[in-house]
Amino acid sequence: MGILDLSGFQNPTGLFVRKEEMIRIAMPLIAEEEKRAVMQVLDSGQLAQGACVAEFERAFAAYIGVKHAIAVNSGTAALHAALLAHGIGPGDEVITSPFTFIASANSILFTGAKPVFADIDPATYNLDPGQAAAKITSRTRAIMPVHLYGQACDMDAFAKLARAHNLVIVEDACQAHGAAFRGRNVGAFGTGCFSFYPTKNMTTAEGGAITTDDDALAERLRMIRSHGSRERYRHEMLGYNYRMTDLQAAIGLAQLRKLEAWNARRIENARYLTEHLRNVAKPYVMPEARHVFHQYTIRVEGDREAARAKLHEQGVETSVHYPAPAHRQPVYVQLGYRDDLPEAERASRQVLSLPVHPSLTPSDLEQIAQAVNAL
Ligand SMILES: *Cc1c(COP(=O)(O)O)cnc(C)c1O
């Protein structure tokens, strides 16, 4: 295992490895069930915003434990639509984490509002409620906690902040399908935004959903998703084409049935790694949180690139989520962002995600632990 072999393929880090030996960082699980469901939709003639989408929405809302789920075509669209549905726009500020996928902040920019970054808690990598509180101004309309890597944020603290300052909570739950805080699923605290991109805990290829208990908000979200219309060819407000296809919904329904078993495997795999890894900082799980391990992320104090190269040589693919915080991305620097957020910056230099997905075998897990312990 792990011998450099130029007959293999070149992975994105530039190392040559034998494809069949590499333990991949993510593996979408598509079975016969998904393929059959897609074929049935193709045969039905109802390809977009049809019965399958409605069924997926009911099933996803029930899974999260809310009244409504509105299916859209990406997690980014879910975040954008959620902010718009709350009337957020120019002149408003939305506080979020700088240590996330860029879509969290970009969705705020799309509305014309200003993303305001607050630093993270170095133990959980999630937005620190105390740091967020310090960024509240008279213009703050919403707070967007990101349940990073599959771990719920401290929702007691964010709920308290929202009540005290009359703020909306838009949860970026794009990595946290089935994550919970004190037994309540994320996406049920505020307006929940999910992604079904291929690497997430469940997929529809591309796709997203917004979850809410608020009937009026749900109605606005359905309009925003489809050019501001409730009735065909009557457009009451500005909307978008954020619709999901029934092909995606059919995949989503099949995936949702397996999500709990997959999450349980992720949690088991994470437990194995936490038991067996030595000499690296392992993920901290808050006692109130159900962490569904979208990522299993360690900190590397020394040369991270050298560590990655060694792990890749040992057949373990890794990934960095994320190599730069949002406020250091060129697009934000060009907008004039000059924040100093030391924990987000330190995390960006140190974090390294290891494979934790449900299709890892016991021998894969052993190989990952041995490779990390040999660093
Ligand atoms: C994946 C992801 C998104 C965006 O979802 P897409 O479906 O790719 O648009 C947003 N926020 C976070 C934290 C994500 O991981």
XYZ file of N, CA, C and O in Angstrom, residues 4 8-9 39 128 153 190 208 214 270 298 306 368:
52
model
N 4.411 4.999 -4.280
C 4.229 5.957 -5.371
C 4.318 5.205 -6.691
O 5.252 4.465 -6.933
N -0.633 5.384 -11.863
C -1.928 5.758 -11.287
C -2.432 7.069 -11.870
O -2.045 7.467 -12.955
N -3.248 7.752 -11.139
C -3.765 9.027 -11.634
C -3.172 10.152 -10.801
O -2.616 9.928 -9.731
N -35.140 6.706 -13.079
C -35.758 6.169 -14.304
C -37.272 6.305 -14.242
O -37.918 6.632 -15.242
N -18.407 31.960 17.338
C -18.411 32.134 18.794
C -19.513 33.145 19.156
O -19.465 34.288 18.699
N -24.059 24.414 16.266
C -23.573 25.565 17.027
C -24.279 25.589 18.382
O -25.260 24.879 18.601
N -33.889 28.144 13.638
C -34.187 29.379 12.906
C -34.767 28.991 11.562
O -35.570 28.065 11.471
N -30.883 21.751 -2.679
C -30.910 22.378 -1.359
C -32.328 22.405 -0.826
O -33.273 22.030 -1.526
N -42.800 28.485 9.913
C -43.561 29.708 9.674
C -44.297 29.609 8.324
O -43.667 29.587 7.268
N -15.878 8.141 13.430
C -15.230 9.224 14.176
C -14.791 8.717 15.547
O -13.695 9.056 16.020
N -8.746 17.322 12.063
C -7.707 17.433 13.099
C -6.942 18.744 12.878
O -7.091 19.386 11.841
N 3.410 19.036 4.353
C 4.257 17.833 4.461
C 3.438 16.681 5.036
O 3.546 15.535 4.569
N -5.902 4.564 8.151
C -5.909 6.016 8.405
C -5.213 6.294 9.746
O -4.339 7.170 9.831
